XYZ file of C-alpha atoms in Angstrom:
532
model
C 0.000 0.000 0.000
C 1.306 3.420 -1.004
C 0.495 6.273 1.371
C 1.554 9.826 0.585
C 1.668 12.563 3.227
C 1.414 16.131 1.941
C 2.339 18.897 4.398
C 1.254 22.371 3.207
C 3.419 25.077 4.806
C 3.295 28.454 3.121
C 5.159 31.504 4.401
C 2.388 34.076 4.424
C 0.740 33.679 7.828
C -0.777 37.000 8.870
C -2.141 36.340 12.376
C 1.116 34.804 13.646
C 4.024 35.956 11.446
C 6.367 33.100 10.494
C 3.972 30.681 12.208
C 5.357 27.515 10.649
C 8.846 28.463 11.816
C 7.963 29.373 15.391
C 9.961 27.374 17.936
C 7.890 25.218 20.283
C 9.818 23.090 22.757
C 13.008 23.893 20.770
C 11.624 22.742 17.396
C 10.018 24.787 14.599
C 6.315 24.117 14.155
C 6.847 22.446 10.754
C 9.122 19.879 12.418
C 6.253 18.128 14.215
C 4.206 17.327 11.095
C 7.290 16.056 9.254
C 8.377 14.007 12.235
C 4.916 12.463 12.636
C 4.847 11.484 8.970
C 8.342 9.991 9.182
C 7.402 8.083 12.352
C 4.283 6.506 10.815
C 4.353 2.787 10.070
C 2.297 3.269 6.916
C 3.352 6.493 5.200
C 5.670 5.662 2.304
C 6.274 9.121 0.805
C 6.349 12.635 2.238
C 6.275 15.933 0.407
C 6.248 19.446 1.864
C 4.459 22.052 -0.254
C 5.894 25.502 0.458
C 6.892 28.889 -0.905
C 9.324 29.469 1.983
C 13.075 28.928 1.463
C 13.484 28.341 5.214
C 10.764 25.672 5.311
C 12.347 24.132 2.225
C 15.726 23.972 3.980
C 14.216 22.357 7.094
C 12.358 19.752 5.003
C 15.504 18.869 3.061
C 17.492 18.668 6.296
C 14.872 16.250 7.672
C 15.167 14.115 4.548
C 11.796 14.666 2.870
C 10.768 15.921 -0.577
C 9.746 19.502 -1.300
C 7.231 20.853 -3.809
C 7.827 24.567 -4.361
C 4.553 26.362 -4.847
C 3.864 28.585 -7.774
C 2.694 32.122 -6.834
C -0.867 31.347 -7.918
C -0.993 28.601 -5.245
C 0.356 30.800 -2.443
C -2.392 33.390 -1.991
C -4.752 33.709 0.975
C -7.788 32.680 -1.078
C -6.281 29.483 -2.515
C -7.971 26.355 -1.178
C -5.998 23.433 0.180
C -7.571 21.124 -2.411
C -5.539 22.718 -5.202
C -2.352 22.742 -3.111
C -2.657 19.071 -2.145
C -3.432 18.019 -5.713
C -0.421 19.970 -7.016
C 1.885 18.194 -4.558
C 0.357 14.729 -5.078
C -0.159 14.629 -8.857
C 3.278 13.209 -9.588
C 2.842 10.339 -7.108
C 0.884 7.116 -7.370
C -0.734 6.629 -3.990
C -3.555 4.551 -2.582
C -4.111 7.222 0.082
C -3.144 10.882 0.289
C -2.952 12.379 3.766
C -3.036 16.145 4.209
C -1.212 17.054 7.438
C -1.314 20.639 8.636
C 1.863 21.842 10.376
C -0.396 23.696 12.820
C -1.224 20.489 14.724
C 2.026 19.801 16.583
C 0.553 17.728 19.413
C -0.722 14.901 17.205
C 1.097 11.631 17.923
C 2.286 9.053 15.352
C 0.256 6.371 17.144
C -2.995 8.292 16.656
C -2.105 8.952 13.020
C -1.444 5.261 12.378
C -4.646 4.258 14.166
C -6.567 6.577 11.841
C -4.898 5.110 8.737
C -5.813 1.606 9.898
C -9.396 2.787 10.481
C -9.627 4.270 6.970
C -8.357 1.068 5.365
C -10.477 -1.225 7.525
C -13.681 0.723 6.825
C -12.806 1.418 3.178
C -13.537 5.143 3.579
C -12.951 7.541 0.703
C -12.328 10.402 3.122
C -11.493 10.394 6.840
C -11.126 13.664 8.746
C -9.641 14.187 12.209
C -12.135 15.654 14.674
C -12.712 16.294 18.337
C -15.971 15.682 20.150
C -16.902 18.967 21.871
C -20.597 19.003 22.708
C -21.823 22.441 23.755
C -25.074 24.293 24.154
C -24.919 26.191 20.849
C -27.123 28.614 18.916
C -27.661 29.169 15.191
C -28.687 32.273 13.275
C -31.769 32.002 11.072
C -32.250 35.299 9.291
C -32.701 37.885 12.006
C -33.404 35.274 14.671
C -31.020 33.318 16.902
C -32.292 29.848 17.691
C -30.968 27.105 20.004
C -29.295 24.209 18.225
C -30.516 21.779 20.890
C -33.826 20.324 22.013
C -33.262 20.491 25.745
C -30.640 21.964 28.059
C -28.425 19.221 29.440
C -25.091 19.058 31.210
C -22.252 18.700 28.741
C -21.641 15.024 29.452
C -25.241 14.244 28.456
C -25.322 16.246 25.234
C -25.205 14.336 21.916
C -21.793 14.209 20.190
C -20.731 17.361 18.351
C -17.667 16.806 16.191
C -15.396 19.671 15.191
C -12.789 19.164 12.469
C -9.124 19.661 13.317
C -6.157 20.167 11.026
C -4.329 17.088 12.270
C -5.021 14.945 9.184
C -7.349 14.583 6.205
C -7.056 11.091 4.734
C -8.346 10.612 1.193
C -8.114 7.789 -1.287
C -5.782 8.872 -4.050
C -8.557 8.371 -6.591
C -10.737 11.153 -5.097
C -8.063 13.872 -4.893
C -8.650 16.572 -7.529
C -7.774 20.277 -7.785
C -11.250 20.998 -6.397
C -11.934 18.352 -3.775
C -10.565 15.607 -1.519
C -13.993 14.177 -0.710
C -15.309 10.867 -1.924
C -18.725 9.324 -1.559
C -17.957 7.477 1.669
C -16.829 9.940 4.345
C -16.233 9.579 8.059
C -14.576 11.375 10.951
C -11.948 10.006 13.329
C -12.080 11.281 16.912
C -8.707 12.197 18.372
C -7.802 13.053 21.991
C -8.333 16.655 23.027
C -4.659 17.271 23.765
C -3.798 16.145 20.214
C -6.389 18.390 18.601
C -4.695 21.773 19.023
C -4.807 23.950 15.900
C -2.400 26.863 16.034
C -4.454 29.914 15.085
C -3.592 32.336 17.898
C -0.679 33.130 20.190
C -2.685 31.495 22.976
C -2.729 28.281 20.930
C 1.062 28.472 20.674
C 1.346 28.704 24.452
C -1.088 25.851 24.974
C 0.727 23.611 22.479
C 4.043 24.369 24.125
C 2.619 23.416 27.528
C 1.381 20.090 26.109
C 4.653 19.297 24.333
C 6.741 20.178 27.390
C 4.459 18.241 29.713
C 6.350 15.719 31.793
C 4.950 12.334 32.780
C 4.916 12.470 36.541
C 4.606 9.899 39.327
C 4.258 10.521 43.060
C 4.983 7.804 45.608
C 3.506 8.628 49.023
C 2.550 6.829 52.207
C 0.749 7.928 55.359
C -0.477 6.182 58.487
C -0.726 6.493 62.257
C 3.023 6.360 62.862
C 4.176 8.179 59.726
C 1.551 10.921 59.902
C -0.840 12.286 57.315
C 1.048 15.376 56.146
C 2.731 13.462 53.324
C -0.621 12.577 51.759
C -1.962 16.116 52.174
C 1.127 17.580 50.508
C 1.130 15.010 47.699
C -2.447 15.906 46.794
C -1.663 19.633 46.885
C 1.414 19.089 44.726
C -0.519 16.943 42.248
C -2.814 19.915 41.573
C 0.140 21.962 40.319
C 0.818 19.854 37.227
C -1.007 20.407 33.937
C -1.804 16.704 33.755
C -2.804 14.044 36.271
C 0.236 12.491 37.967
C 0.073 8.813 38.820
C -0.032 8.642 42.634
C 1.258 5.357 44.061
C 0.867 4.115 47.627
C 1.860 0.867 49.352
C -1.155 -1.143 50.526
C 0.977 -2.515 53.365
C 1.533 0.981 54.744
C -1.375 3.150 53.640
C -5.157 2.789 53.662
C -6.858 4.127 50.532
C -9.478 5.957 52.603
C -6.785 8.278 53.966
C -6.716 10.049 50.586
C -10.327 11.114 51.040
C -12.566 11.705 48.037
C -9.877 12.883 45.621
C -10.333 12.359 41.869
C -6.582 12.083 41.325
C -5.297 8.791 39.936
C -4.433 6.554 42.914
C -2.563 3.311 42.203
C -1.997 0.740 44.981
C 1.194 -1.333 44.943
C 2.150 -4.339 47.011
C 5.665 -3.380 48.078
C 8.684 -1.687 46.517
C 9.328 -4.424 43.948
C 5.960 -3.861 42.285
C 6.473 -0.087 42.334
C 9.876 -0.409 40.646
C 8.501 -2.807 38.057
C 5.730 -0.373 37.093
C 8.105 2.604 37.058
C 10.470 0.734 34.726
C 7.596 0.036 32.344
C 6.162 3.585 32.424
C 9.495 5.475 32.228
C 8.359 8.662 33.936
C 10.041 12.016 33.380
C 9.541 13.093 36.996
C 9.327 10.844 40.045
C 8.467 12.337 43.442
C 8.993 10.528 46.737
C 7.134 11.679 49.860
C 7.781 8.709 52.127
C 10.041 10.073 54.892
C 13.700 9.059 54.756
C 14.858 7.042 51.756
C 17.666 4.498 51.663
C 20.571 4.226 49.245
C 19.305 0.805 48.133
C 15.830 2.101 47.271
C 17.119 5.158 45.417
C 19.696 3.106 43.507
C 17.011 0.650 42.406
C 14.733 3.515 41.392
C 17.555 5.118 39.409
C 18.178 1.858 37.574
C 14.467 1.505 36.778
C 14.018 5.058 35.407
C 17.534 6.245 34.446
C 16.308 9.308 32.529
C 13.906 10.599 35.170
C 14.439 13.471 37.545
C 13.829 12.305 41.121
C 12.567 14.677 43.811
C 12.340 13.729 47.491
C 10.340 15.585 50.163
C 11.186 15.755 53.886
C 14.023 13.289 53.396
C 17.017 13.171 55.740
C 18.038 9.610 54.881
C 21.040 8.430 52.874
C 18.915 8.366 49.729
C 19.249 12.162 49.416
C 22.615 11.661 47.695
C 20.885 9.885 44.790
C 18.106 12.449 44.318
C 18.166 15.345 41.858
C 16.332 17.613 44.277
C 15.412 17.376 47.958
C 12.888 19.768 49.483
C 12.781 19.834 53.269
C 10.508 22.649 54.390
C 10.383 21.311 57.956
C 14.167 21.192 58.366
C 16.535 24.148 58.276
C 19.862 22.474 57.608
C 20.874 21.526 54.049
C 23.134 18.476 53.960
C 23.767 18.432 50.202
C 23.876 21.217 47.552
C 20.645 20.043 45.913
C 18.683 20.174 49.176
C 16.396 23.175 49.659
C 15.523 23.607 53.325
C 13.426 25.996 55.341
C 9.939 27.404 55.622
C 10.167 29.241 52.283
C 9.541 25.857 50.615
C 6.435 25.027 52.606
C 3.467 24.172 50.359
C 0.461 25.861 51.887
C -2.958 24.258 51.308
C -4.904 26.358 48.813
C -7.640 27.351 51.263
C -5.181 29.251 53.458
C -4.351 31.582 50.565
C -7.745 33.259 51.053
C -7.479 33.953 54.768
C -5.806 36.890 56.455
C -4.474 36.971 60.020
C -6.903 36.785 62.918
C -7.698 39.823 65.042
C -6.045 39.582 68.463
C -8.743 40.164 71.082
C -8.428 41.560 74.590
C -8.719 38.094 76.091
C -8.635 34.493 74.942
C -12.122 33.124 74.503
C -11.646 30.171 72.164
C -8.817 27.618 71.803
C -8.028 25.464 68.765
C -6.528 22.013 69.410
C -5.344 19.575 66.738
C -2.532 17.070 66.487
C -2.544 16.114 62.831
C -4.033 13.187 61.007
C -2.923 10.442 63.386
C -1.699 11.873 66.732
C 0.485 8.871 67.753
C 1.219 10.390 71.203
C -2.545 10.659 71.860
C -2.166 14.311 72.813
C -5.809 14.892 71.855
C -7.137 12.704 74.661
C -4.676 14.158 77.175
C -5.810 17.698 76.333
C -9.462 16.696 76.430
C -8.999 15.289 79.911
C -7.374 18.551 81.007
C -9.920 20.946 79.520
C -12.928 18.943 80.682
C -12.231 20.282 84.163
C -14.836 22.861 85.151
C -12.175 25.538 85.726
C -12.229 25.942 81.932
C -16.020 26.313 81.615
C -15.658 29.932 80.485
C -13.359 28.988 77.575
C -14.562 27.343 74.359
C -12.420 24.574 72.845
C -12.501 23.175 69.334
C -10.647 19.861 69.038
C -10.073 18.485 65.528
C -9.284 14.795 65.039
C -7.614 13.529 61.865
C -8.579 10.732 59.496
C -6.064 8.313 61.014
C -6.941 8.888 64.690
C -7.501 5.383 66.020
C -9.685 6.235 69.068
C -11.751 8.965 67.440
C -15.110 7.359 68.273
C -14.400 7.402 72.003
C -13.087 10.966 71.947
C -16.260 12.196 70.248
C -17.987 11.608 73.623
C -16.334 14.790 74.908
C -18.918 16.674 72.851
C -21.162 16.161 75.886
C -19.324 19.057 77.544
C -21.016 22.351 76.624
C -17.739 24.223 76.050
C -15.993 21.453 74.045
C -16.554 20.722 70.350
C -14.812 17.649 68.944
C -14.728 17.438 65.152
C -13.544 14.637 62.868
C -12.110 14.914 59.339
C -12.709 18.643 58.927
C -12.922 19.994 55.360
C -12.463 23.715 56.019
C -9.714 23.852 58.628
C -8.678 27.519 58.164
C -12.244 28.651 58.832
C -12.270 26.788 62.140
C -8.781 27.982 63.067
C -9.631 31.605 62.269
C -12.437 31.587 64.837
C -9.940 30.857 67.644
C -7.595 33.057 69.676
C -4.794 30.549 70.336
C -3.852 26.976 69.464
C -2.186 23.836 70.758
C -0.760 21.474 68.163
C 2.056 19.158 67.038
C 5.406 20.439 65.784
C 4.522 19.724 62.153
C 2.765 21.320 59.189
C -0.154 22.640 61.229
C 2.245 25.158 62.762
C 2.831 26.686 59.329
C -0.909 26.985 58.834
C -1.312 28.673 62.215
C 1.551 31.039 61.368
C -0.181 32.049 58.109
C -3.230 33.011 60.175
C -1.140 34.677 62.916
C -2.550 32.459 65.693
C -0.308 32.261 68.805
C 0.383 28.588 69.473
C 1.856 26.006 71.812
C 3.511 23.053 70.078
C 4.709 19.590 71.090
C 6.699 17.061 69.091
C 5.047 13.746 68.238
C 8.337 11.898 67.676
C 12.100 12.367 67.494
C 11.849 13.421 63.862
C 9.597 16.341 64.775
C 12.171 17.421 67.344
C 14.357 18.386 64.359
C 11.747 20.758 62.891
C 13.401 24.126 63.359
C 10.614 26.534 62.399
C 8.628 26.029 65.593
C 10.588 28.026 68.154
C 10.258 31.120 70.348
C 12.086 33.298 67.795
C 9.256 32.611 65.330
C 6.433 33.181 67.797
C 5.772 29.680 69.169
C 6.026 28.131 72.612
C 7.620 24.719 72.149
C 7.264 22.127 74.923
C 9.407 19.305 73.483
C 8.508 15.643 73.040
C 5.841 14.135 75.288
C 5.786 16.804 78.016
C 4.042 16.100 81.317
C 0.365 16.992 81.646
C 1.343 19.542 84.317
C 3.597 21.312 81.800
C 0.886 21.313 79.148
C -1.675 22.703 81.603
C 0.660 25.390 82.928
C 1.364 26.694 79.429
C -2.299 26.534 78.439
C -3.157 28.610 81.529
C -0.369 31.062 80.723
C -1.724 31.646 77.200
C -5.332 31.945 78.361
C -4.335 34.704 80.792
C -1.731 36.316 78.534
C -2.300 39.985 77.766
C -3.196 41.253 74.310
C 0.125 43.078 73.858
C 2.155 39.891 74.320
C -0.086 37.907 71.965
C 0.257 40.704 69.400
C 4.038 40.338 69.715
C 3.753 36.607 69.059
C 1.517 37.270 66.066
C 4.000 39.745 64.608
C 6.725 37.091 64.753
C 4.450 34.485 63.145
C 3.467 36.804 60.292
C 7.057 37.826 59.542
C 7.498 34.741 57.319
C 6.412 34.440 53.685
C 4.556 31.122 53.815
C 2.087 31.584 50.965
C 4.595 31.579 48.092
C 6.322 28.266 48.815
C 4.147 26.412 46.300
C 5.402 28.637 43.472
C 9.035 28.305 44.606
C 8.809 24.519 44.780
C 7.222 24.207 41.330
C 9.859 26.527 39.834
C 12.573 24.251 41.226
C 10.876 21.126 39.834
C 10.113 22.641 36.426
C 13.695 23.845 36.034
C 15.295 20.442 36.619
């Protein structure tokens, strides 16, 4: 079977000057059509029809034929039918495929699938299209009328196919100077990200984003001992990519329900060996680990599985940092290797906190926020509840938030029987609840950053030896830090001190908390990742 690809690429683009020569992802636009045609399993001949000496030079350099257009075929009003016929008339071909250079995101696989479809269904003409159902209107004389019978959500509308410039497959026998249509016509639906037609500068930017898009995987685990912050951060980070990352978790370490109701792609694996096997098959461009400290053995195996990937580790102080391309440790302040970025400036704030300003410091403390993360392995929540259930605190309101992984949550909900205590589980709008309070008691983890964004004076306690290394939570930054597993008497004494603390001192604490730029860490982190 003879299949000819004709790529029309004239020089006279008005909307985007030199459009076919514009560089996208370091290649001129014309490159992508030629490369797709060369990569096809079925295309036997390729010819570029152009009046541009530069396009001609690129085509020759890429090893394809050129048909120089006569002036009468280069004007704005000339139809593609005449141009394609002029380029194809000296070839004997079973099929002639018109491929616009303005569709750079088309893939060779989709092109070959369409050729197979045309042959299998014996179509005279097959046109690339995208299914974009919309509530549309038509003009009938002076009237505008709906082009639908009933208003439905988009997913329930009937198909509405729009042609793209990706390809126009015709049997050679139907190609004339006036038409490429035969009697038997059909359309071939292509994926939306392969259907970009470059007509505007915005299209150029969109195409570049698609072509530069990196295939990304995130490996994350969270549980009672490890904490839930890794999962929260992984989901926030996943939202920053212009495609869905594959998010892996180990079923031996993490319960699926801890991810909540996310629509991100979650993939369970049964141990490291299965993860490495999948990674080797998928060959990701970016691989992100958020699993606490990594080992040399794990990182070496991961490197061997995906040798061309960039590997980014979060909150990692293990030996595996030496094998990573980038390490981001927002909770630690010391950088052990040159490619480690440490400190609060790399903290990824949850999106909701971006919309809240600092609380107003009142004359006296009336409401206290208490939360110890998703799991609370030291069971600080119950210890605090036992303290504040004493009637000496009847004049103070307490809001206690329990996380998804809190193992005795059902029993602790009984403290709601106290009129001044509200125990909540799996809260969706945490900043709203925090912002209603005057002070807080929490772990020495990510919640402290959230409290600092809101300017809420806070007491903090470490849940484990790892949290003892978290340098941000200290008196210089506006916190009172009690160490790991302090005595109940120490916790109570500091709670009483804060409750009776004057407004001026709490304002001083707030000023220290607000002196840090914690809302821009997301942008800084993504800049580091995108520049790898």
